[in-house]
mmCIF file of C-alpha atoms in Angstrom:
data_model
loop_
_atom_site.group_PDB
_atom_site.id
_atom_site.type_symbol
_atom_site.label_atom_id
_atom_site.label_comp_id
_atom_site.label_asym_id
_atom_site.label_seq_id
_atom_site.Cartn_x
_atom_site.Cartn_y
_atom_site.Cartn_z
ATOM 1 C CA UNK W 1 -8.016 12.591 -63.685
ATOM 2 C CA UNK W 2 -7.724 16.242 -64.688
ATOM 3 C CA UNK W 3 -11.156 16.980 -63.279
ATOM 4 C CA UNK W 4 -10.181 15.501 -59.925
ATOM 5 C CA UNK W 5 -6.894 17.392 -59.878
ATOM 6 C CA UNK W 6 -8.691 20.561 -60.829
ATOM 7 C CA UNK W 7 -10.877 20.105 -57.752
ATOM 8 C CA UNK W 8 -7.735 19.631 -55.694
ATOM 9 C CA UNK W 9 -6.416 22.943 -56.951
ATOM 10 C CA UNK W 10 -9.527 24.735 -55.743
ATOM 11 C CA UNK W 11 -9.469 23.009 -52.369
ATOM 12 C CA UNK W 12 -5.782 23.638 -51.727
ATOM 13 C CA UNK W 13 -5.948 27.308 -52.807
ATOM 14 C CA UNK W 14 -2.429 27.569 -54.260
ATOM 15 C CA UNK W 15 -0.536 30.808 -53.797
ATOM 16 C CA UNK W 16 0.168 31.088 -57.536
ATOM 17 C CA UNK W 17 -1.962 30.587 -60.620
ATOM 18 C CA UNK W 18 -2.477 27.038 -61.886
ATOM 19 C CA UNK W 19 -1.507 26.076 -65.438
ATOM 20 C CA UNK W 20 -4.086 26.450 -68.186
ATOM 21 C CA UNK W 21 -5.501 22.903 -68.275
ATOM 22 C CA UNK W 22 -7.169 23.512 -71.638
ATOM 23 C CA UNK W 23 -4.052 24.418 -73.618
ATOM 24 C CA UNK W 24 -1.630 22.648 -71.283
ATOM 25 C CA UNK W 25 1.069 25.274 -71.877
ATOM 26 C CA UNK W 26 2.557 27.226 -68.998
ATOM 27 C CA UNK W 27 5.643 29.399 -68.706
ATOM 28 C CA UNK W 28 7.153 29.592 -65.227
ATOM 29 C CA UNK W 29 9.276 32.699 -64.816
ATOM 30 C CA UNK W 30 11.262 32.505 -61.551
ATOM 31 C CA UNK W 31 14.224 34.628 -60.522
ATOM 32 C CA UNK W 32 16.519 31.650 -61.172
ATOM 33 C CA UNK W 33 16.524 27.954 -62.029
ATOM 34 C CA UNK W 34 18.560 25.299 -60.228
ATOM 35 C CA UNK W 35 18.744 22.541 -62.826
ATOM 36 C CA UNK W 36 19.715 19.755 -60.415
ATOM 37 C CA UNK W 37 23.254 19.376 -61.797
ATOM 38 C CA UNK W 38 25.019 22.749 -61.747
ATOM 39 C CA UNK W 39 25.533 23.927 -58.158
ATOM 40 C CA UNK W 40 25.087 27.530 -59.335
ATOM 41 C CA UNK W 41 21.499 28.441 -60.295
ATOM 42 C CA UNK W 42 20.830 30.017 -63.673
ATOM 43 C CA UNK W 43 19.574 33.584 -63.295
ATOM 44 C CA UNK W 44 16.949 34.680 -65.788
ATOM 45 C CA UNK W 45 15.993 31.222 -67.024
ATOM 46 C CA UNK W 46 12.372 30.366 -67.727
ATOM 47 C CA UNK W 47 10.714 26.962 -67.978
ATOM 48 C CA UNK W 48 8.089 26.222 -70.632
ATOM 49 C CA UNK W 49 5.729 23.342 -69.879
ATOM 50 C CA UNK W 50 3.589 21.705 -72.537
ATOM 51 C CA UNK W 51 1.169 19.163 -71.126
ATOM 52 C CA UNK W 52 2.931 16.804 -68.748
ATOM 53 C CA UNK W 53 6.502 17.594 -69.843
ATOM 54 C CA UNK W 54 9.066 20.350 -69.954
ATOM 55 C CA UNK W 55 9.225 21.747 -73.489
ATOM 56 C CA UNK W 56 12.061 24.263 -73.128
ATOM 57 C CA UNK W 57 14.389 25.747 -70.529
ATOM 58 C CA UNK W 58 16.594 28.815 -70.690
ATOM 59 C CA UNK W 59 16.621 32.593 -71.133
ATOM 60 C CA UNK W 60 14.570 34.471 -73.732
ATOM 61 C CA UNK W 61 12.356 31.538 -74.710
ATOM 62 C CA UNK W 62 9.939 31.781 -77.594
ATOM 63 C CA UNK W 63 6.502 31.740 -76.006
ATOM 64 C CA UNK W 64 3.741 29.994 -77.992
ATOM 65 C CA UNK W 65 0.311 31.577 -78.231
ATOM 66 C CA UNK W 66 -2.182 30.738 -75.488
ATOM 67 C CA UNK W 67 0.552 30.109 -72.932
ATOM 68 C CA UNK W 68 -0.201 30.833 -69.287
ATOM 69 C CA UNK W 69 2.652 32.927 -67.813
ATOM 70 C CA UNK W 70 3.342 32.635 -64.089
ATOM 71 C CA UNK W 71 5.780 35.202 -62.677
ATOM 72 C CA UNK W 72 7.705 34.093 -59.585
ATOM 73 C CA UNK W 73 9.947 37.022 -58.650
ATOM 74 C CA UNK W 74 12.532 36.302 -55.955
ATOM 75 C CA UNK W 75 11.926 32.552 -56.158
ATOM 76 C CA UNK W 76 14.070 29.596 -57.187
ATOM 77 C CA UNK W 77 12.695 26.829 -59.383
ATOM 78 C CA UNK W 78 14.220 23.364 -58.932
ATOM 79 C CA UNK W 79 13.507 19.808 -60.008
ATOM 80 C CA UNK W 80 11.030 18.021 -57.788
ATOM 81 C CA UNK W 81 13.035 16.597 -54.921
ATOM 82 C CA UNK W 82 13.375 12.838 -54.461
ATOM 83 C CA UNK W 83 12.922 11.248 -51.044
ATOM 84 C CA UNK W 84 15.543 8.503 -50.890
ATOM 85 C CA UNK W 85 14.497 6.481 -47.848
ATOM 86 C CA UNK W 86 10.891 6.472 -46.740
ATOM 87 C CA UNK W 87 8.405 4.171 -45.017
ATOM 88 C CA UNK W 88 4.964 5.525 -45.826
ATOM 89 C CA UNK W 89 3.306 2.783 -43.774
ATOM 90 C CA UNK W 90 5.026 3.922 -40.578
ATOM 91 C CA UNK W 91 4.364 6.991 -38.477
ATOM 92 C CA UNK W 92 6.514 8.575 -35.744
ATOM 93 C CA UNK W 93 7.634 6.184 -33.031
ATOM 94 C CA UNK W 94 6.817 8.699 -30.296
ATOM 95 C CA UNK W 95 3.161 8.330 -31.364
ATOM 96 C CA UNK W 96 3.071 4.527 -31.556
ATOM 97 C CA UNK W 97 5.967 2.105 -31.175
ATOM 98 C CA UNK W 98 7.163 0.138 -34.197
ATOM 99 C CA UNK W 99 6.069 -3.133 -32.556
ATOM 100 C CA UNK W 100 2.553 -1.852 -31.948
ATOM 101 C CA UNK W 101 2.231 -0.480 -35.466
ATOM 102 C CA UNK W 102 3.172 -3.867 -36.923
ATOM 103 C CA UNK W 103 1.069 -5.957 -34.532
ATOM 104 C CA UNK W 104 -2.002 -3.925 -33.651
ATOM 105 C CA UNK W 105 -2.815 -1.404 -36.358
ATOM 106 C CA UNK W 106 -5.260 -2.759 -38.978
ATOM 107 C CA UNK W 107 -4.026 -2.848 -42.551
ATOM 108 C CA UNK W 108 -6.839 -0.525 -43.675
ATOM 109 C CA UNK W 109 -5.823 2.041 -41.060
ATOM 110 C CA UNK W 110 -2.180 1.821 -42.095
ATOM 111 C CA UNK W 111 -3.073 2.185 -45.767
ATOM 112 C CA UNK W 112 -5.246 5.252 -45.262
ATOM 113 C CA UNK W 113 -2.539 6.801 -43.096
ATOM 114 C CA UNK W 114 0.031 6.009 -45.811
ATOM 115 C CA UNK W 115 -2.105 7.820 -48.395
ATOM 116 C CA UNK W 116 -2.208 10.900 -46.155
ATOM 117 C CA UNK W 117 1.559 10.637 -45.678
ATOM 118 C CA UNK W 118 2.090 10.390 -49.433
ATOM 119 C CA UNK W 119 0.187 13.634 -49.939
ATOM 120 C CA UNK W 120 2.229 15.341 -47.222
ATOM 121 C CA UNK W 121 5.425 14.186 -48.919
ATOM 122 C CA UNK W 122 4.332 15.612 -52.262
ATOM 123 C CA UNK W 123 3.274 18.945 -50.792
ATOM 124 C CA UNK W 124 6.676 19.223 -49.095
ATOM 125 C CA UNK W 125 8.262 19.318 -52.550
ATOM 126 C CA UNK W 126 9.190 15.655 -52.999
ATOM 127 C CA UNK W 127 7.670 14.554 -56.301
ATOM 128 C CA UNK W 128 9.334 11.114 -56.226
ATOM 129 C CA UNK W 129 10.068 8.786 -53.329
ATOM 130 C CA UNK W 130 11.754 5.452 -52.714
ATOM 131 C CA UNK W 131 9.692 3.557 -50.161
ATOM 132 C CA UNK W 132 11.845 0.856 -48.605
ATOM 133 C CA UNK W 133 9.469 -1.590 -47.005
ATOM 134 C CA UNK W 134 5.936 -1.696 -45.643
ATOM 135 C CA UNK W 135 7.061 -3.048 -42.238
ATOM 136 C CA UNK W 136 4.341 -5.650 -41.833
ATOM 137 C CA UNK W 137 1.823 -4.135 -44.253
ATOM 138 C CA UNK W 138 2.506 -6.718 -46.935
ATOM 139 C CA UNK W 139 2.181 -5.515 -50.521
ATOM 140 C CA UNK W 140 -0.022 -2.525 -49.741
ATOM 141 C CA UNK W 141 2.594 -0.140 -51.136
ATOM 142 C CA UNK W 142 1.961 -1.580 -54.603
ATOM 143 C CA UNK W 143 -1.709 -0.637 -54.314
ATOM 144 C CA UNK W 144 -0.855 2.816 -52.992
ATOM 145 C CA UNK W 145 1.488 3.378 -55.921
ATOM 146 C CA UNK W 146 -1.292 2.372 -58.324
ATOM 147 C CA UNK W 147 -3.758 4.706 -56.604
ATOM 148 C CA UNK W 148 -1.322 7.604 -56.986
ATOM 149 C CA UNK W 149 -0.525 6.774 -60.604
ATOM 150 C CA UNK W 150 -4.242 6.635 -61.442
ATOM 151 C CA UNK W 151 -4.972 9.981 -59.788
ATOM 152 C CA UNK W 152 -7.146 8.500 -57.056
ATOM 153 C CA UNK W 153 -5.006 10.044 -54.314
ATOM 154 C CA UNK W 154 -2.205 12.623 -54.576
ATOM 155 C CA UNK W 155 1.352 11.608 -53.879
ATOM 156 C CA UNK W 156 4.859 11.342 -55.288
ATOM 157 C CA UNK W 157 5.951 8.905 -57.966
ATOM 158 C CA UNK W 158 6.856 5.823 -55.942
ATOM 159 C CA UNK W 159 9.533 3.180 -56.171
ATOM 160 C CA UNK W 160 8.388 0.458 -53.788
ATOM 161 C CA UNK W 161 10.157 -2.435 -52.061
ATOM 162 C CA UNK W 162 7.080 -4.269 -50.703
ATOM 163 C CA UNK W 163 7.893 -6.574 -47.747
ATOM 164 C CA UNK W 164 11.744 -6.396 -47.607
ATOM 165 C CA UNK W 165 13.812 -9.505 -46.790
ATOM 166 C CA UNK W 166 15.415 -10.541 -43.496
ATOM 167 C CA UNK W 167 17.252 -13.579 -42.161
ATOM 168 C CA UNK W 168 15.007 -15.966 -40.246
ATOM 169 C CA UNK W 169 14.866 -15.040 -36.566
ATOM 170 C CA UNK W 170 16.722 -11.772 -37.014
ATOM 171 C CA UNK W 171 13.949 -9.188 -37.181
ATOM 172 C CA UNK W 172 10.783 -8.491 -35.234
ATOM 173 C CA UNK W 173 8.473 -8.001 -33.454
ATOM 174 C CA UNK W 174 10.083 -10.131 -30.736
ATOM 175 C CA UNK W 175 9.735 -10.899 -27.048
ATOM 176 C CA UNK W 176 6.911 -13.422 -27.165
ATOM 177 C CA UNK W 177 6.628 -17.068 -26.122
ATOM 178 C CA UNK W 178 9.232 -19.075 -28.081
ATOM 179 C CA UNK W 179 7.646 -21.090 -30.851
ATOM 180 C CA UNK W 180 4.589 -18.863 -31.185
ATOM 181 C CA UNK W 181 4.378 -17.476 -34.711
ATOM 182 C CA UNK W 182 4.275 -13.680 -34.609
ATOM 183 C CA UNK W 183 3.643 -11.507 -37.703
ATOM 184 C CA UNK W 184 6.967 -10.100 -38.851
ATOM 185 C CA UNK W 185 7.918 -6.717 -40.249
ATOM 186 C CA UNK W 186 9.585 -8.310 -43.284
ATOM 187 C CA UNK W 187 9.773 -11.618 -45.177
ATOM 188 C CA UNK W 188 12.007 -14.149 -43.422
ATOM 189 C CA UNK W 189 14.405 -16.390 -45.341
ATOM 190 C CA UNK W 190 17.096 -18.950 -44.646
ATOM 191 C CA UNK W 191 19.428 -20.190 -47.352
ATOM 192 C CA UNK W 192 19.982 -19.422 -51.004
ATOM 193 C CA UNK W 193 16.832 -21.069 -52.329
ATOM 194 C CA UNK W 194 14.554 -19.192 -49.939
ATOM 195 C CA UNK W 195 16.135 -15.805 -50.500
ATOM 196 C CA UNK W 196 15.993 -16.150 -54.289
ATOM 197 C CA UNK W 197 12.363 -17.256 -54.029
ATOM 198 C CA UNK W 198 11.567 -14.249 -51.824
ATOM 199 C CA UNK W 199 13.217 -11.846 -54.290
ATOM 200 C CA UNK W 200 11.177 -13.278 -57.144
ATOM 201 C CA UNK W 201 7.956 -13.367 -55.112
ATOM 202 C CA UNK W 202 8.294 -9.705 -54.219
ATOM 203 C CA UNK W 203 9.145 -8.689 -57.771
ATOM 204 C CA UNK W 204 6.160 -10.625 -59.117
ATOM 205 C CA UNK W 205 3.962 -8.784 -56.604
ATOM 206 C CA UNK W 206 5.136 -5.406 -57.881
ATOM 207 C CA UNK W 207 8.425 -4.537 -56.159
ATOM 208 C CA UNK W 208 10.560 -1.971 -58.000
ATOM 209 C CA UNK W 209 13.389 -2.424 -55.490
ATOM 210 C CA UNK W 210 14.635 -5.352 -53.453
ATOM 211 C CA UNK W 211 15.405 -4.388 -49.843
ATOM 212 C CA UNK W 212 17.724 -6.670 -47.864
ATOM 213 C CA UNK W 213 18.644 -6.520 -44.194
ATOM 214 C CA UNK W 214 22.297 -7.549 -44.116
ATOM 215 C CA UNK W 215 22.516 -7.175 -40.352
ATOM 216 C CA UNK W 216 20.277 -6.676 -37.343
ATOM 217 C CA UNK W 217 20.186 -7.308 -33.604
ATOM 218 C CA UNK W 218 18.930 -10.751 -32.662
ATOM 219 C CA UNK W 219 17.861 -9.916 -29.115
ATOM 220 C CA UNK W 220 16.821 -6.847 -27.144
ATOM 221 C CA UNK W 221 19.852 -4.849 -26.104
ATOM 222 C CA UNK W 222 22.225 -6.772 -28.362
ATOM 223 C CA UNK W 223 24.460 -5.080 -30.899
ATOM 224 C CA UNK W 224 23.738 -5.555 -34.587
ATOM 225 C CA UNK W 225 25.430 -8.539 -36.216
ATOM 226 C CA UNK W 226 25.627 -9.730 -39.835
ATOM 227 C CA UNK W 227 22.629 -11.928 -40.623
ATOM 228 C CA UNK W 228 22.664 -12.793 -44.327
ATOM 229 C CA UNK W 229 25.682 -14.818 -45.476
ATOM 230 C CA UNK W 230 27.776 -13.775 -48.450
ATOM 231 C CA UNK W 231 26.320 -16.517 -50.635
ATOM 232 C CA UNK W 232 22.786 -15.477 -49.701
ATOM 233 C CA UNK W 233 23.555 -11.847 -50.481
ATOM 234 C CA UNK W 234 25.213 -12.739 -53.781
ATOM 235 C CA UNK W 235 22.246 -14.839 -54.865
ATOM 236 C CA UNK W 236 19.666 -12.217 -53.897
ATOM 237 C CA UNK W 237 21.450 -9.374 -55.673
ATOM 238 C CA UNK W 238 21.983 -11.479 -58.783
ATOM 239 C CA UNK W 239 18.301 -12.474 -58.897
ATOM 240 C CA UNK W 240 17.181 -8.873 -58.470
ATOM 241 C CA UNK W 241 19.571 -7.524 -61.093
ATOM 242 C CA UNK W 242 18.573 -10.260 -63.531
ATOM 243 C CA UNK W 243 15.015 -8.949 -63.186
ATOM 244 C CA UNK W 244 16.108 -5.337 -63.737
ATOM 245 C CA UNK W 245 15.563 -4.336 -60.102
ATOM 246 C CA UNK W 246 17.947 -2.370 -57.911
ATOM 247 C CA UNK W 247 18.977 -3.539 -54.454
ATOM 248 C CA UNK W 248 18.999 -1.450 -51.275
ATOM 249 C CA UNK W 249 20.753 -2.970 -48.270
ATOM 250 C CA UNK W 250 20.256 -2.090 -44.623
ATOM 251 C CA UNK W 251 23.729 -2.392 -43.109
ATOM 252 C CA UNK W 252 25.249 -0.742 -40.057
ATOM 253 C CA UNK W 253 28.212 -3.046 -39.299
ATOM 254 C CA UNK W 254 31.466 -3.076 -41.297
ATOM 255 C CA UNK W 255 31.144 -6.777 -42.148
ATOM 256 C CA UNK W 256 27.563 -6.455 -43.383
ATOM 257 C CA UNK W 257 28.577 -3.450 -45.466
ATOM 258 C CA UNK W 258 31.520 -5.412 -46.877
ATOM 259 C CA UNK W 259 29.196 -8.261 -47.898
ATOM 260 C CA UNK W 260 26.766 -5.826 -49.535
ATOM 261 C CA UNK W 261 29.582 -4.203 -51.494
ATOM 262 C CA UNK W 262 30.958 -7.566 -52.596
ATOM 263 C CA UNK W 263 27.495 -8.682 -53.714
ATOM 264 C CA UNK W 264 27.066 -5.547 -55.852
ATOM 265 C CA UNK W 265 24.303 -3.740 -53.985
ATOM 266 C CA UNK W 266 23.149 -0.453 -55.486
ATOM 267 C CA UNK W 267 22.736 1.488 -52.236
ATOM 268 C CA UNK W 268 23.608 0.945 -48.595
ATOM 269 C CA UNK W 269 21.226 2.361 -46.016
ATOM 270 C CA UNK W 270 22.509 3.870 -42.748
ATOM 271 C CA UNK W 271 26.143 2.666 -42.806
ATOM 272 C CA UNK W 272 26.779 3.896 -39.263
ATOM 273 C CA UNK W 273 29.790 1.600 -38.737
ATOM 274 C CA UNK W 274 31.499 2.332 -42.027
ATOM 275 C CA UNK W 275 35.284 2.634 -42.029
ATOM 276 C CA UNK W 276 37.588 4.503 -44.437
ATOM 277 C CA UNK W 277 38.344 1.214 -46.205
ATOM 278 C CA UNK W 278 34.661 0.324 -46.499
ATOM 279 C CA UNK W 279 33.755 3.721 -47.904
ATOM 280 C CA UNK W 280 36.682 3.607 -50.332
ATOM 281 C CA UNK W 281 35.298 0.314 -51.663
ATOM 282 C CA UNK W 282 31.833 1.868 -51.999
ATOM 283 C CA UNK W 283 33.242 4.835 -53.892
ATOM 284 C CA UNK W 284 35.182 2.539 -56.233
ATOM 285 C CA UNK W 285 31.991 0.653 -57.110
ATOM 286 C CA UNK W 286 29.819 3.814 -57.165
ATOM 287 C CA UNK W 287 27.547 2.422 -54.457
ATOM 288 C CA UNK W 288 25.544 5.228 -52.858
ATOM 289 C CA UNK W 289 25.133 5.715 -49.111
ATOM 290 C CA UNK W 290 21.842 6.850 -47.599
ATOM 291 C CA UNK W 291 23.097 8.080 -44.200
ATOM 292 C CA UNK W 292 19.611 8.660 -42.690
ATOM 293 C CA UNK W 293 20.901 11.295 -40.273
ATOM 294 C CA UNK W 294 17.367 12.339 -39.390
ATOM 295 C CA UNK W 295 16.461 8.868 -38.127
ATOM 296 C CA UNK W 296 19.195 8.691 -35.506
ATOM 297 C CA UNK W 297 18.458 12.296 -34.558
ATOM 298 C CA UNK W 298 14.721 11.593 -34.132
ATOM 299 C CA UNK W 299 15.218 8.402 -32.119
ATOM 300 C CA UNK W 300 17.663 10.176 -29.801
ATOM 301 C CA UNK W 301 15.146 12.952 -29.206
ATOM 302 C CA UNK W 302 12.405 10.432 -28.445
ATOM 303 C CA UNK W 303 14.734 9.025 -25.788
ATOM 304 C CA UNK W 304 15.139 12.414 -24.143
ATOM 305 C CA UNK W 305 17.988 14.158 -25.965
ATOM 306 C CA UNK W 306 17.407 17.911 -26.041
ATOM 307 C CA UNK W 307 19.510 18.529 -29.121
ATOM 308 C CA UNK W 308 22.330 20.074 -27.135
ATOM 309 C CA UNK W 309 25.933 18.929 -27.555
ATOM 310 C CA UNK W 310 27.497 16.546 -26.893
ATOM 311 C CA UNK W 311 25.247 14.359 -29.014
ATOM 312 C CA UNK W 312 24.387 10.794 -27.947
ATOM 313 C CA UNK W 313 26.675 8.032 -29.207
ATOM 314 C CA UNK W 314 24.310 6.937 -31.977
ATOM 315 C CA UNK W 315 23.989 10.440 -33.402
ATOM 316 C CA UNK W 316 27.736 11.038 -33.129
ATOM 317 C CA UNK W 317 28.522 7.755 -34.906
ATOM 318 C CA UNK W 318 26.079 8.621 -37.705
ATOM 319 C CA UNK W 319 27.660 12.047 -38.169
ATOM 320 C CA UNK W 320 31.159 10.555 -38.202
ATOM 321 C CA UNK W 321 30.318 7.925 -40.820
ATOM 322 C CA UNK W 322 28.681 10.584 -42.996
ATOM 323 C CA UNK W 323 31.871 12.640 -42.924
ATOM 324 C CA UNK W 324 34.022 9.601 -43.736
ATOM 325 C CA UNK W 325 31.803 8.764 -46.691
ATOM 326 C CA UNK W 326 32.051 12.304 -48.059
ATOM 327 C CA UNK W 327 35.842 12.303 -47.708
ATOM 328 C CA UNK W 328 36.009 8.981 -49.577
ATOM 329 C CA UNK W 329 33.922 10.331 -52.445
ATOM 330 C CA UNK W 330 30.944 8.025 -51.891
ATOM 331 C CA UNK W 331 27.804 9.105 -53.786
ATOM 332 C CA UNK W 332 25.455 10.416 -51.103
ATOM 333 C CA UNK W 333 21.736 9.693 -51.211
ATOM 334 C CA UNK W 334 19.344 12.131 -49.568
ATOM 335 C CA UNK W 335 16.872 10.092 -47.550
ATOM 336 C CA UNK W 336 15.906 10.429 -43.927
ATOM 337 C CA UNK W 337 14.142 7.140 -43.054
ATOM 338 C CA UNK W 338 10.930 9.136 -42.933
ATOM 339 C CA UNK W 339 8.267 7.367 -40.940
ATOM 340 C CA UNK W 340 10.576 7.252 -37.936
ATOM 341 C CA UNK W 341 9.604 10.931 -37.904
ATOM 342 C CA UNK W 342 6.716 12.685 -39.617
ATOM 343 C CA UNK W 343 6.077 12.530 -43.338
ATOM 344 C CA UNK W 344 6.078 16.024 -44.766
ATOM 345 C CA UNK W 345 9.064 16.864 -42.558
ATOM 346 C CA UNK W 346 11.379 15.263 -45.146
ATOM 347 C CA UNK W 347 13.511 18.419 -45.302
ATOM 348 C CA UNK W 348 14.876 17.493 -41.878
ATOM 349 C CA UNK W 349 17.431 15.183 -43.534
ATOM 350 C CA UNK W 350 18.615 17.920 -45.900
ATOM 351 C CA UNK W 351 19.140 20.310 -43.003
ATOM 352 C CA UNK W 352 21.145 17.719 -41.076
ATOM 353 C CA UNK W 353 23.291 16.976 -44.122
ATOM 354 C CA UNK W 354 24.251 20.647 -44.249
ATOM 355 C CA UNK W 355 24.880 20.651 -40.501
ATOM 356 C CA UNK W 356 27.069 17.587 -41.076
ATOM 357 C CA UNK W 357 29.387 19.399 -43.465
ATOM 358 C CA UNK W 358 27.858 19.179 -46.958
ATOM 359 C CA UNK W 359 27.203 22.456 -48.753
ATOM 360 C CA UNK W 360 23.592 23.422 -49.393
ATOM 361 C CA UNK W 361 24.157 23.252 -53.160
ATOM 362 C CA UNK W 362 25.578 19.719 -52.921
ATOM 363 C CA UNK W 363 22.670 18.657 -50.734
ATOM 364 C CA UNK W 364 20.237 19.934 -53.359
ATOM 365 C CA UNK W 365 22.120 17.997 -56.031
ATOM 366 C CA UNK W 366 21.927 14.882 -53.843
ATOM 367 C CA UNK W 367 18.164 15.334 -53.418
ATOM 368 C CA UNK W 368 17.597 15.705 -57.161
ATOM 369 C CA UNK W 369 19.983 14.398 -59.828
ATOM 370 C CA UNK W 370 22.073 12.474 -57.296
ATOM 371 C CA UNK W 371 19.152 10.407 -56.078
ATOM 372 C CA UNK W 372 17.850 10.015 -59.615
ATOM 373 C CA UNK W 373 21.182 8.567 -60.731
ATOM 374 C CA UNK W 374 21.506 6.287 -57.703
ATOM 375 C CA UNK W 375 17.979 4.940 -58.177
ATOM 376 C CA UNK W 376 18.136 4.479 -61.951
ATOM 377 C CA UNK W 377 15.522 7.118 -62.793
ATOM 378 C CA UNK W 378 17.774 9.831 -64.234
ATOM 379 C CA UNK W 379 15.931 9.585 -67.549
ATOM 380 C CA UNK W 380 12.752 10.920 -65.973
ATOM 381 C CA UNK W 381 13.549 12.761 -62.741
ATOM 382 C CA UNK W 382 16.079 14.886 -60.937
ATOM 383 C CA UNK W 383 16.821 17.580 -63.508
ATOM 384 C CA UNK W 384 15.173 20.510 -65.257
ATOM 385 C CA UNK W 385 15.606 19.834 -68.959
ATOM 386 C CA UNK W 386 13.423 19.487 -72.058
ATOM 387 C CA UNK W 387 11.584 16.208 -72.499
ATOM 388 C CA UNK W 388 11.336 15.073 -68.889
ATOM 389 C CA UNK W 389 8.125 15.135 -66.849
ATOM 390 C CA UNK W 390 7.336 18.560 -65.435
ATOM 391 C CA UNK W 391 7.984 17.612 -61.808
ATOM 392 C CA UNK W 392 9.060 20.951 -60.362
ATOM 393 C CA UNK W 393 9.227 22.868 -57.103
ATOM 394 C CA UNK W 394 9.458 26.604 -56.506
ATOM 395 C CA UNK W 395 10.958 27.902 -53.268
ATOM 396 C CA UNK W 396 10.943 31.341 -51.761
ATOM 397 C CA UNK W 397 14.648 32.197 -51.622
ATOM 398 C CA UNK W 398 17.630 30.125 -52.723
ATOM 399 C CA UNK W 399 18.043 26.630 -51.220
ATOM 400 C CA UNK W 400 21.488 26.269 -52.793
ATOM 401 C CA UNK W 401 22.712 29.022 -50.462
ATOM 402 C CA UNK W 402 20.498 28.517 -47.408
ATOM 403 C CA UNK W 403 18.967 25.071 -47.090
ATOM 404 C CA UNK W 404 16.239 26.519 -44.862
ATOM 405 C CA UNK W 405 14.567 27.697 -48.081
ATOM 406 C CA UNK W 406 13.328 24.142 -48.681
ATOM 407 C CA UNK W 407 10.829 24.830 -45.899
ATOM 408 C CA UNK W 408 9.341 27.717 -47.914
ATOM 409 C CA UNK W 409 7.569 25.880 -50.716
ATOM 410 C CA UNK W 410 5.671 28.194 -53.054
ATOM 411 C CA UNK W 411 4.586 25.750 -55.737
ATOM 412 C CA UNK W 412 4.729 22.020 -56.374
ATOM 413 C CA UNK W 413 4.060 20.659 -59.849
ATOM 414 C CA UNK W 414 3.909 16.991 -60.806
ATOM 415 C CA UNK W 415 3.468 16.016 -64.425
ATOM 416 C CA UNK W 416 2.517 19.567 -65.348
ATOM 417 C CA UNK W 417 -0.275 19.766 -62.760
ATOM 418 C CA UNK W 418 -0.027 22.051 -59.748
ATOM 419 C CA UNK W 419 -0.419 20.141 -56.513
ATOM 420 C CA UNK W 420 0.325 23.097 -54.261
#
């Protein structure tokens, strides 16, 4: 593995020196360290890495012999960012429609493209990612995760949802002769027994997360409506939690959000129709919202919006729900529904969160320790502290003051190995 990664270092020609792979000890000496929790970076802190993990953090560290020292003047070191809502098996809809990706693109093509997208995500500074459904590519995300973990291809540490679960007749592709079986973008269920079976099937196949669609639009041009009943939602969440898996719920209508909250979902994705009462209930139960601002923005631009105000209704509704959630104190996930737009452009969501009223420092917390807490991985990601894997990013400038700095990636390290 180290030999392969060493070759990657030579090919990618990083701007800073790579760690000493023989001793495994490296001291990173940036201008300041954002630890993922404190909104104010720590000036003068260094980070000592021993092998795959962080050994020490702080000022005036004792430096062991044979330690490689990397000076990073003017730069900010942060935890590796965590992409909260991704679809590595999709690519931008202005290249190929969702229907055509699901129906016409071969699985091998989609898998190779997903591997390229995983690398782009890592090099953008996202060392972990929650991938919320393969959209017709079956369980291929499990294999991609294994390939990354084994060092066969570069990419972030993945939490995968495999096929996702939808109510029978409520997803797509659609528009074909009635009665003709068309491959679907998720696993269809009807009733408690089927949804519990689907949860267990996906977990047995390697799902880290169970993804449910609590609402969707049945026909072209129709508004979204709740699809899974309360008893179905309750049963699915209970089965997932019994197996130690978290549950992410696609929900854009107030009623679907209410059902997800009642069932005990861990995160709600999109939440465009959330009301003050709905968001208050989410805050009370510490259910995180992934607002996916970048998805509505991208889709609007594909439909001809220039970016000028006033924004289209969908974008405006997304912005409004985001503000309501912040006011209510809902934990905010940073995740853009990447795949709707290009992988590697993940920072787009962070920029839109700042534009939507969240401070740059709070956005950086959301993208690191906030996501780690929401996704149950706070023991191994999201902060810069001794003992955790050395998943780190160095930016030119200070992203806690100007979020644009997340576009200026100087170094990406995953497990103590420089990827960029």
